[in-house]
Amino acid sequence: MRSYNPDLTPPWKRSAPVPEVPADRDLVVEEVTTGFCGAVIRCEAGTVTLEDRFGKHRVFPLDPRGFLLEGRVVTLVRPSAAPARPTRTASGSVAVPGARARVARAGRIYVEGRHDAELVERVWGDDLRIEGVVVEYLEGVDDLPSIVAEFAPAPDARLGVLVDHLVPGSKESRIAAQVTSPDVLVVGHPYIDVWEAVKPASVGIRAWPRVPRGQDWKTGVCEALGWPPNTGAAWQHILSRVTTYKDLEPELLGRVEELIDFVTAP
């Protein structure tokens, strides 16, 4: 005779099932007993290693119901050895498996600094390689008129420029007006620095702090958020939290897409 062992626990005392989530690299979770919050950097048999925003590492067991993901209790599990091939690029475009990079076009996209270039590469890198578009950074826009003149834009060599803090009446807007032409498109976002174009929630903060005038903005952000006074390390932390276009503000997304369309137009 088949044995039967009914669960006599009252329904209101039973633990609700929780989802199992693969501990993929860069997944940000919080350990329930210690409150330690960090990104997954390693997952081995029975343990997961997290890194917090200060670079501190902690190893935790993969216990059931052991972590919070976006406020929900989850059970982390070891990810499968062969992750599914993505069907979309980080920018949301349809992925083209095995596609080769196109020979670079004569046209270019210029951005203000290295951080801008790294962020564009992070989200649009696959698209840019397929389209053959090279992104270069300027280290500021003060010399943009002479740079554009040296580049010598033409219908078959268009130039797109992404500028930080491009608002009416600003120095950036006056410089942009000097170089705009049928073969040069200058667009920008309203943020003081491209850091602000990353959604605060993606970085794990409520909002980007206000920094008093006259203070270096990046240094002020680190100070206000209690981060170590190392802007390079702070940027790497921010960049590591960007995985898709959903981590960026629409004011940046639209401008980059506009530039790509401009320099690749027939």
PDB file of C-alpha atoms in Angstrom:
ATOM      1  CA  MET A   1       0.000   0.000   0.000  1.00  0.00           C
ATOM      2  CA  ARG A   2       1.291   3.479  -0.886  1.00  0.00           C
ATOM      3  CA  SER A   3       2.131   5.546   2.181  1.00  0.00           C
ATOM      4  CA  TYR A   4       0.526   8.945   2.553  1.00  0.00           C
ATOM      5  CA  ASN A   5       2.028  11.702   4.675  1.00  0.00           C
ATOM      6  CA  PRO A   6      -0.279  14.702   4.593  1.00  0.00           C
ATOM      7  CA  ASP A   7       1.057  18.151   5.524  1.00  0.00           C
ATOM      8  CA  LEU A   8      -0.988  19.017   8.619  1.00  0.00           C
ATOM      9  CA  THR A   9       0.501  22.531   8.917  1.00  0.00           C
ATOM     10  CA  PRO A  10      -2.302  25.115   8.743  1.00  0.00           C
ATOM     11  CA  PRO A  11      -2.195  27.081   5.469  1.00  0.00           C
ATOM     12  CA  TRP A  12      -1.594  30.378   7.287  1.00  0.00           C
ATOM     13  CA  LYS A  13       1.590  28.958   8.874  1.00  0.00           C
ATOM     14  CA  ARG A  14       3.105  27.544   5.696  1.00  0.00           C
ATOM     15  CA  SER A  15       6.009  29.462   4.117  1.00  0.00           C
ATOM     16  CA  ALA A  16       5.080  30.924   0.786  1.00  0.00           C
ATOM     17  CA  PRO A  17       7.283  29.657  -2.046  1.00  0.00           C
ATOM     18  CA  VAL A  18       9.923  32.088  -3.259  1.00  0.00           C
ATOM     19  CA  PRO A  19      11.460  32.314  -6.733  1.00  0.00           C
ATOM     20  CA  GLU A  20      14.833  30.802  -7.514  1.00  0.00           C
ATOM     21  CA  VAL A  21      17.128  33.316  -9.217  1.00  0.00           C
ATOM     22  CA  PRO A  22      20.435  32.448 -10.930  1.00  0.00           C
ATOM     23  CA  ALA A  23      23.347  34.204  -9.222  1.00  0.00           C
ATOM     24  CA  ASP A  24      24.578  35.779 -12.453  1.00  0.00           C
ATOM     25  CA  ARG A  25      27.574  38.094 -12.343  1.00  0.00           C
ATOM     26  CA  ASP A  26      26.698  41.755 -11.507  1.00  0.00           C
ATOM     27  CA  LEU A  27      23.286  40.828 -10.072  1.00  0.00           C
ATOM     28  CA  VAL A  28      22.744  43.149  -7.081  1.00  0.00           C
ATOM     29  CA  VAL A  29      21.184  41.526  -3.999  1.00  0.00           C
ATOM     30  CA  GLU A  30      21.026  41.995  -0.229  1.00  0.00           C
ATOM     31  CA  GLU A  31      21.804  39.196   2.254  1.00  0.00           C
ATOM     32  CA  VAL A  32      18.832  38.958   4.616  1.00  0.00           C
ATOM     33  CA  THR A  33      20.598  38.369   7.938  1.00  0.00           C
ATOM     34  CA  THR A  34      23.423  40.912   7.668  1.00  0.00           C
ATOM     35  CA  GLY A  35      21.930  43.494   5.304  1.00  0.00           C
ATOM     36  CA  PHE A  36      25.116  43.366   3.206  1.00  0.00           C
ATOM     37  CA  CYS A  37      24.262  44.638  -0.287  1.00  0.00           C
ATOM     38  CA  GLY A  38      26.460  43.997  -3.273  1.00  0.00           C
ATOM     39  CA  ALA A  39      26.889  42.655  -6.770  1.00  0.00           C
ATOM     40  CA  VAL A  40      27.620  39.015  -7.511  1.00  0.00           C
ATOM     41  CA  ILE A  41      31.220  38.591  -8.614  1.00  0.00           C
ATOM     42  CA  ARG A  42      31.562  34.824  -8.146  1.00  0.00           C
ATOM     43  CA  CYS A  43      29.299  31.845  -7.573  1.00  0.00           C
ATOM     44  CA  GLU A  44      30.742  28.474  -6.631  1.00  0.00           C
ATOM     45  CA  ALA A  45      29.314  25.258  -5.265  1.00  0.00           C
ATOM     46  CA  GLY A  46      27.240  26.302  -2.281  1.00  0.00           C
ATOM     47  CA  THR A  47      28.503  29.898  -1.948  1.00  0.00           C
ATOM     48  CA  VAL A  48      28.218  33.296  -3.595  1.00  0.00           C
ATOM     49  CA  THR A  49      30.650  36.217  -3.304  1.00  0.00           C
ATOM     50  CA  LEU A  50      29.250  39.764  -3.237  1.00  0.00           C
ATOM     51  CA  GLU A  51      31.098  43.056  -3.725  1.00  0.00           C
ATOM     52  CA  ASP A  52      29.646  46.244  -2.222  1.00  0.00           C
ATOM     53  CA  ARG A  53      30.049  49.748  -3.634  1.00  0.00           C
ATOM     54  CA  PHE A  54      33.260  50.266  -1.647  1.00  0.00           C
ATOM     55  CA  GLY A  55      34.905  47.166  -3.130  1.00  0.00           C
ATOM     56  CA  LYS A  56      34.478  45.029   0.000  1.00  0.00           C
ATOM     57  CA  HIS A  57      33.897  41.299  -0.605  1.00  0.00           C
ATOM     58  CA  ARG A  58      31.763  38.931   1.492  1.00  0.00           C
ATOM     59  CA  VAL A  59      31.064  35.244   0.922  1.00  0.00           C
ATOM     60  CA  PHE A  60      27.627  33.841   1.804  1.00  0.00           C
ATOM     61  CA  PRO A  61      26.071  30.366   1.586  1.00  0.00           C
ATOM     62  CA  LEU A  62      23.363  29.798  -1.010  1.00  0.00           C
ATOM     63  CA  ASP A  63      20.728  29.241   1.649  1.00  0.00           C
ATOM     64  CA  PRO A  64      17.026  29.061   0.722  1.00  0.00           C
ATOM     65  CA  ARG A  65      15.276  32.426   1.130  1.00  0.00           C
ATOM     66  CA  GLY A  66      18.669  33.946   1.863  1.00  0.00           C
ATOM     67  CA  PHE A  67      18.615  37.122  -0.215  1.00  0.00           C
ATOM     68  CA  LEU A  68      16.523  40.131  -1.211  1.00  0.00           C
ATOM     69  CA  LEU A  69      16.246  41.127  -4.854  1.00  0.00           C
ATOM     70  CA  GLU A  70      14.575  44.500  -5.379  1.00  0.00           C
ATOM     71  CA  GLY A  71      12.944  44.061  -1.962  1.00  0.00           C
ATOM     72  CA  ARG A  72      11.653  40.523  -2.585  1.00  0.00           C
ATOM     73  CA  VAL A  73      12.912  37.410  -0.837  1.00  0.00           C
ATOM     74  CA  VAL A  74      14.554  35.006  -3.278  1.00  0.00           C
ATOM     75  CA  THR A  75      16.667  31.875  -3.272  1.00  0.00           C
ATOM     76  CA  LEU A  76      19.892  32.274  -5.210  1.00  0.00           C
ATOM     77  CA  VAL A  77      21.004  29.270  -7.225  1.00  0.00           C
ATOM     78  CA  ARG A  78      24.147  28.563  -9.167  1.00  0.00           C
ATOM     79  CA  PRO A  79      23.727  29.760 -12.782  1.00  0.00           C
ATOM     80  CA  SER A  80      23.765  27.241 -15.575  1.00  0.00           C
ATOM     81  CA  ALA A  81      27.088  26.672 -17.311  1.00  0.00           C
ATOM     82  CA  ALA A  82      25.755  27.705 -20.730  1.00  0.00           C
ATOM     83  CA  PRO A  83      23.591  30.847 -20.549  1.00  0.00           C
ATOM     84  CA  ALA A  84      21.072  31.371 -23.291  1.00  0.00           C
ATOM     85  CA  ARG A  85      22.236  33.489 -26.192  1.00  0.00           C
ATOM     86  CA  PRO A  86      20.746  36.999 -25.877  1.00  0.00           C
ATOM     87  CA  THR A  87      18.202  37.969 -28.509  1.00  0.00           C
ATOM     88  CA  ARG A  88      18.675  41.706 -27.895  1.00  0.00           C
ATOM     89  CA  THR A  89      21.698  43.932 -27.576  1.00  0.00           C
ATOM     90  CA  ALA A  90      22.146  46.183 -24.546  1.00  0.00           C
ATOM     91  CA  SER A  91      20.555  49.022 -26.521  1.00  0.00           C
ATOM     92  CA  GLY A  92      17.417  46.959 -27.175  1.00  0.00           C
ATOM     93  CA  SER A  93      18.224  46.252 -30.826  1.00  0.00           C
ATOM     94  CA  VAL A  94      17.772  42.776 -32.281  1.00  0.00           C
ATOM     95  CA  ALA A  95      21.010  40.837 -31.755  1.00  0.00           C
ATOM     96  CA  VAL A  96      22.752  39.470 -34.841  1.00  0.00           C
ATOM     97  CA  PRO A  97      24.723  36.380 -33.706  1.00  0.00           C
ATOM     98  CA  GLY A  98      28.026  35.974 -35.492  1.00  0.00           C
ATOM     99  CA  ALA A  99      27.805  39.341 -37.254  1.00  0.00           C
ATOM    100  CA  ARG A 100      31.177  40.812 -38.152  1.00  0.00           C
ATOM    101  CA  ALA A 101      32.095  44.401 -37.438  1.00  0.00           C
ATOM    102  CA  ARG A 102      31.694  46.620 -40.469  1.00  0.00           C
ATOM    103  CA  VAL A 103      34.691  48.522 -41.826  1.00  0.00           C
ATOM    104  CA  ALA A 104      34.716  51.901 -40.090  1.00  0.00           C
ATOM    105  CA  ARG A 105      32.775  54.662 -41.796  1.00  0.00           C
ATOM    106  CA  ALA A 106      34.315  58.021 -42.537  1.00  0.00           C
ATOM    107  CA  GLY A 107      31.710  59.556 -40.232  1.00  0.00           C
ATOM    108  CA  ARG A 108      32.315  59.752 -36.491  1.00  0.00           C
ATOM    109  CA  ILE A 109      30.573  60.398 -33.204  1.00  0.00           C
ATOM    110  CA  TYR A 110      32.418  62.621 -30.738  1.00  0.00           C
ATOM    111  CA  VAL A 111      31.584  62.703 -27.030  1.00  0.00           C
ATOM    112  CA  GLU A 112      33.009  64.990 -24.359  1.00  0.00           C
ATOM    113  CA  GLY A 113      35.038  62.634 -22.210  1.00  0.00           C
ATOM    114  CA  ARG A 114      36.205  59.110 -21.520  1.00  0.00           C
ATOM    115  CA  HIS A 115      33.284  58.319 -19.217  1.00  0.00           C
ATOM    116  CA  ASP A 116      30.817  59.323 -21.952  1.00  0.00           C
ATOM    117  CA  ALA A 117      32.631  57.084 -24.437  1.00  0.00           C
ATOM    118  CA  GLU A 118      32.665  54.123 -22.050  1.00  0.00           C
ATOM    119  CA  LEU A 119      28.949  54.480 -21.340  1.00  0.00           C
ATOM    120  CA  VAL A 120      28.087  54.660 -25.042  1.00  0.00           C
ATOM    121  CA  GLU A 121      30.230  51.583 -25.689  1.00  0.00           C
ATOM    122  CA  ARG A 122      28.574  49.751 -22.793  1.00  0.00           C
ATOM    123  CA  VAL A 123      25.070  50.128 -24.226  1.00  0.00           C
ATOM    124  CA  TRP A 124      25.499  50.703 -27.965  1.00  0.00           C
ATOM    125  CA  GLY A 125      28.808  48.925 -28.640  1.00  0.00           C
ATOM    126  CA  ASP A 126      27.302  46.012 -30.584  1.00  0.00           C
ATOM    127  CA  ASP A 127      25.203  48.347 -32.725  1.00  0.00           C
ATOM    128  CA  LEU A 128      28.124  50.663 -33.453  1.00  0.00           C
ATOM    129  CA  ARG A 129      30.382  47.833 -34.587  1.00  0.00           C
ATOM    130  CA  ILE A 130      27.743  46.464 -36.945  1.00  0.00           C
ATOM    131  CA  GLU A 131      27.200  49.966 -38.369  1.00  0.00           C
ATOM    132  CA  GLY A 132      30.917  50.727 -38.557  1.00  0.00           C
ATOM    133  CA  VAL A 133      30.669  53.847 -36.386  1.00  0.00           C
ATOM    134  CA  VAL A 134      33.682  54.928 -34.327  1.00  0.00           C
ATOM    135  CA  VAL A 135      33.217  56.932 -31.116  1.00  0.00           C
ATOM    136  CA  GLU A 136      35.976  59.275 -29.953  1.00  0.00           C
ATOM    137  CA  TYR A 137      36.158  61.613 -26.977  1.00  0.00           C
ATOM    138  CA  LEU A 138      37.206  65.265 -26.927  1.00  0.00           C
ATOM    139  CA  GLU A 139      38.142  66.055 -23.305  1.00  0.00           C
ATOM    140  CA  GLY A 140      35.729  68.998 -23.331  1.00  0.00           C
ATOM    141  CA  VAL A 141      34.082  71.114 -26.026  1.00  0.00           C
ATOM    142  CA  ASP A 142      36.122  74.346 -25.900  1.00  0.00           C
ATOM    143  CA  ASP A 143      38.146  73.326 -28.959  1.00  0.00           C
ATOM    144  CA  LEU A 144      35.192  71.859 -30.863  1.00  0.00           C
ATOM    145  CA  PRO A 145      35.167  74.489 -33.671  1.00  0.00           C
ATOM    146  CA  SER A 146      38.795  73.799 -34.593  1.00  0.00           C
ATOM    147  CA  ILE A 147      38.279  70.029 -34.279  1.00  0.00           C
ATOM    148  CA  VAL A 148      35.283  70.148 -36.617  1.00  0.00           C
ATOM    149  CA  ALA A 149      37.214  72.281 -39.113  1.00  0.00           C
ATOM    150  CA  GLU A 150      40.074  69.781 -39.123  1.00  0.00           C
ATOM    151  CA  PHE A 151      37.658  66.847 -39.538  1.00  0.00           C
ATOM    152  CA  ALA A 152      36.111  68.550 -42.614  1.00  0.00           C
ATOM    153  CA  PRO A 153      32.612  67.001 -42.503  1.00  0.00           C
ATOM    154  CA  ALA A 154      30.943  66.113 -45.798  1.00  0.00           C
ATOM    155  CA  PRO A 155      27.767  64.290 -46.909  1.00  0.00           C
ATOM    156  CA  ASP A 156      29.705  60.999 -46.922  1.00  0.00           C
ATOM    157  CA  ALA A 157      31.582  61.794 -43.692  1.00  0.00           C
ATOM    158  CA  ARG A 158      29.086  63.192 -41.232  1.00  0.00           C
ATOM    159  CA  LEU A 159      30.000  64.188 -37.718  1.00  0.00           C
ATOM    160  CA  GLY A 160      27.778  63.771 -34.668  1.00  0.00           C
ATOM    161  CA  VAL A 161      28.649  65.343 -31.318  1.00  0.00           C
ATOM    162  CA  LEU A 162      27.194  64.548 -27.882  1.00  0.00           C
ATOM    163  CA  VAL A 163      27.587  67.377 -25.351  1.00  0.00           C
ATOM    164  CA  ASP A 164      27.012  67.392 -21.595  1.00  0.00           C
ATOM    165  CA  HIS A 165      24.765  70.064 -20.063  1.00  0.00           C
ATOM    166  CA  LEU A 166      23.519  71.396 -23.403  1.00  0.00           C
ATOM    167  CA  VAL A 167      20.913  73.879 -22.165  1.00  0.00           C
ATOM    168  CA  PRO A 168      19.853  77.285 -23.597  1.00  0.00           C
ATOM    169  CA  GLY A 169      22.266  80.084 -22.792  1.00  0.00           C
ATOM    170  CA  SER A 170      25.127  77.822 -21.723  1.00  0.00           C
ATOM    171  CA  LYS A 171      28.673  77.966 -23.044  1.00  0.00           C
ATOM    172  CA  GLU A 172      28.062  74.573 -24.636  1.00  0.00           C
ATOM    173  CA  SER A 173      25.032  75.837 -26.553  1.00  0.00           C
ATOM    174  CA  ARG A 174      26.996  78.810 -27.955  1.00  0.00           C
ATOM    175  CA  ILE A 175      29.799  76.533 -29.142  1.00  0.00           C
ATOM    176  CA  ALA A 176      27.295  74.094 -30.677  1.00  0.00           C
ATOM    177  CA  ALA A 177      25.708  76.924 -32.677  1.00  0.00           C
ATOM    178  CA  GLN A 178      29.095  77.721 -34.245  1.00  0.00           C
ATOM    179  CA  VAL A 179      29.608  74.261 -35.749  1.00  0.00           C
ATOM    180  CA  THR A 180      26.116  72.987 -36.591  1.00  0.00           C
ATOM    181  CA  SER A 181      25.635  72.409 -40.322  1.00  0.00           C
ATOM    182  CA  PRO A 182      23.928  69.911 -42.674  1.00  0.00           C
ATOM    183  CA  ASP A 183      26.841  67.534 -42.076  1.00  0.00           C
ATOM    184  CA  VAL A 184      27.361  68.229 -38.357  1.00  0.00           C
ATOM    185  CA  LEU A 185      24.764  67.448 -35.701  1.00  0.00           C
ATOM    186  CA  VAL A 186      25.371  68.556 -32.116  1.00  0.00           C
ATOM    187  CA  VAL A 187      22.960  67.228 -29.518  1.00  0.00           C
ATOM    188  CA  GLY A 188      23.143  67.036 -25.760  1.00  0.00           C
ATOM    189  CA  HIS A 189      21.539  66.082 -22.496  1.00  0.00           C
ATOM    190  CA  PRO A 190      20.675  68.429 -19.607  1.00  0.00           C
ATOM    191  CA  TYR A 191      22.885  66.754 -17.004  1.00  0.00           C
ATOM    192  CA  ILE A 192      26.000  68.383 -15.565  1.00  0.00           C
ATOM    193  CA  ASP A 193      27.880  65.126 -16.079  1.00  0.00           C
ATOM    194  CA  VAL A 194      27.084  61.864 -17.829  1.00  0.00           C
ATOM    195  CA  TRP A 195      27.050  60.133 -14.417  1.00  0.00           C
ATOM    196  CA  GLU A 196      23.617  61.699 -13.903  1.00  0.00           C
ATOM    197  CA  ALA A 197      22.309  60.038 -17.058  1.00  0.00           C
ATOM    198  CA  VAL A 198      22.437  56.707 -15.212  1.00  0.00           C
ATOM    199  CA  LYS A 199      19.205  56.128 -13.319  1.00  0.00           C
ATOM    200  CA  PRO A 200      19.737  56.448  -9.553  1.00  0.00           C
ATOM    201  CA  ALA A 201      17.870  53.200  -8.908  1.00  0.00           C
ATOM    202  CA  SER A 202      20.337  51.318 -11.106  1.00  0.00           C
ATOM    203  CA  VAL A 203      23.195  52.565  -8.935  1.00  0.00           C
ATOM    204  CA  GLY A 204      21.333  51.825  -5.704  1.00  0.00           C
ATOM    205  CA  ILE A 205      20.751  55.421  -4.596  1.00  0.00           C
ATOM    206  CA  ARG A 206      17.585  57.487  -4.156  1.00  0.00           C
ATOM    207  CA  ALA A 207      18.752  60.408  -6.267  1.00  0.00           C
ATOM    208  CA  TRP A 208      21.894  62.121  -7.510  1.00  0.00           C
ATOM    209  CA  PRO A 209      22.896  64.698  -4.896  1.00  0.00           C
ATOM    210  CA  ARG A 210      22.984  68.434  -5.507  1.00  0.00           C
ATOM    211  CA  VAL A 211      26.541  69.738  -5.464  1.00  0.00           C
ATOM    212  CA  PRO A 212      27.163  73.402  -4.507  1.00  0.00           C
ATOM    213  CA  ARG A 213      28.432  75.717  -7.251  1.00  0.00           C
ATOM    214  CA  GLY A 214      32.189  76.011  -7.316  1.00  0.00           C
ATOM    215  CA  GLN A 215      32.802  72.467  -6.075  1.00  0.00           C
ATOM    216  CA  ASP A 216      34.018  69.745  -8.418  1.00  0.00           C
ATOM    217  CA  TRP A 217      30.827  67.863  -9.240  1.00  0.00           C
ATOM    218  CA  LYS A 218      32.216  64.320  -9.193  1.00  0.00           C
ATOM    219  CA  THR A 219      34.110  64.916  -5.958  1.00  0.00           C
ATOM    220  CA  GLY A 220      30.980  66.427  -4.417  1.00  0.00           C
ATOM    221  CA  VAL A 221      28.895  63.423  -5.416  1.00  0.00           C
ATOM    222  CA  CYS A 222      31.341  61.005  -3.797  1.00  0.00           C
ATOM    223  CA  GLU A 223      31.364  63.089  -0.618  1.00  0.00           C
ATOM    224  CA  ALA A 224      27.569  63.409  -0.440  1.00  0.00           C
ATOM    225  CA  LEU A 225      27.028  59.681  -0.993  1.00  0.00           C
ATOM    226  CA  GLY A 226      29.721  58.621   1.466  1.00  0.00           C
ATOM    227  CA  TRP A 227      31.829  57.021  -1.259  1.00  0.00           C
ATOM    228  CA  PRO A 228      35.655  57.017  -1.055  1.00  0.00           C
ATOM    229  CA  PRO A 229      37.156  60.160  -2.665  1.00  0.00           C
ATOM    230  CA  ASN A 230      38.220  58.264  -5.771  1.00  0.00           C
ATOM    231  CA  THR A 231      36.199  59.405  -8.769  1.00  0.00           C
ATOM    232  CA  GLY A 232      37.755  56.778 -11.035  1.00  0.00           C
ATOM    233  CA  ALA A 233      36.650  53.945  -8.755  1.00  0.00           C
ATOM    234  CA  ALA A 234      33.249  55.598  -8.323  1.00  0.00           C
ATOM    235  CA  TRP A 235      32.758  55.664 -12.090  1.00  0.00           C
ATOM    236  CA  GLN A 236      33.697  52.004 -12.443  1.00  0.00           C
ATOM    237  CA  HIS A 237      31.094  51.202  -9.782  1.00  0.00           C
ATOM    238  CA  ILE A 238      28.465  53.221 -11.653  1.00  0.00           C
ATOM    239  CA  LEU A 239      29.374  51.724 -15.038  1.00  0.00           C
ATOM    240  CA  SER A 240      29.222  48.187 -13.646  1.00  0.00           C
ATOM    241  CA  ARG A 241      25.559  48.761 -12.780  1.00  0.00           C
ATOM    242  CA  VAL A 242      24.657  49.599 -16.383  1.00  0.00           C
ATOM    243  CA  THR A 243      23.679  46.484 -18.320  1.00  0.00           C
ATOM    244  CA  THR A 244      21.008  47.718 -20.763  1.00  0.00           C
ATOM    245  CA  TYR A 245      19.376  50.889 -22.063  1.00  0.00           C
ATOM    246  CA  LYS A 246      16.840  50.547 -19.236  1.00  0.00           C
ATOM    247  CA  ASP A 247      19.509  51.743 -16.801  1.00  0.00           C
ATOM    248  CA  LEU A 248      19.796  55.115 -18.577  1.00  0.00           C
ATOM    249  CA  GLU A 249      17.605  58.211 -18.598  1.00  0.00           C
ATOM    250  CA  PRO A 250      15.537  58.856 -21.752  1.00  0.00           C
ATOM    251  CA  GLU A 251      17.224  62.248 -22.238  1.00  0.00           C
ATOM    252  CA  LEU A 252      20.461  60.440 -23.089  1.00  0.00           C
ATOM    253  CA  LEU A 253      18.956  57.467 -24.927  1.00  0.00           C
ATOM    254  CA  GLY A 254      17.176  59.578 -27.525  1.00  0.00           C
ATOM    255  CA  ARG A 255      20.209  61.731 -28.239  1.00  0.00           C
ATOM    256  CA  VAL A 256      22.601  58.829 -28.849  1.00  0.00           C
ATOM    257  CA  GLU A 257      20.075  57.087 -31.130  1.00  0.00           C
ATOM    258  CA  GLU A 258      19.676  60.369 -33.016  1.00  0.00           C
ATOM    259  CA  LEU A 259      23.429  60.637 -33.569  1.00  0.00           C
ATOM    260  CA  ILE A 260      23.737  57.038 -34.791  1.00  0.00           C
ATOM    261  CA  ASP A 261      20.903  57.602 -37.273  1.00  0.00           C
ATOM    262  CA  PHE A 262      22.525  60.849 -38.455  1.00  0.00           C
ATOM    263  CA  VAL A 263      25.997  59.479 -39.188  1.00  0.00           C
ATOM    264  CA  THR A 264      24.664  56.269 -40.805  1.00  0.00           C
ATOM    265  CA  ALA A 265      22.021  57.896 -43.021  1.00  0.00           C
ATOM    266  CA  PRO A 266      22.521  57.167 -46.750  1.00  0.00           C
TER     267      PRO A 266
END
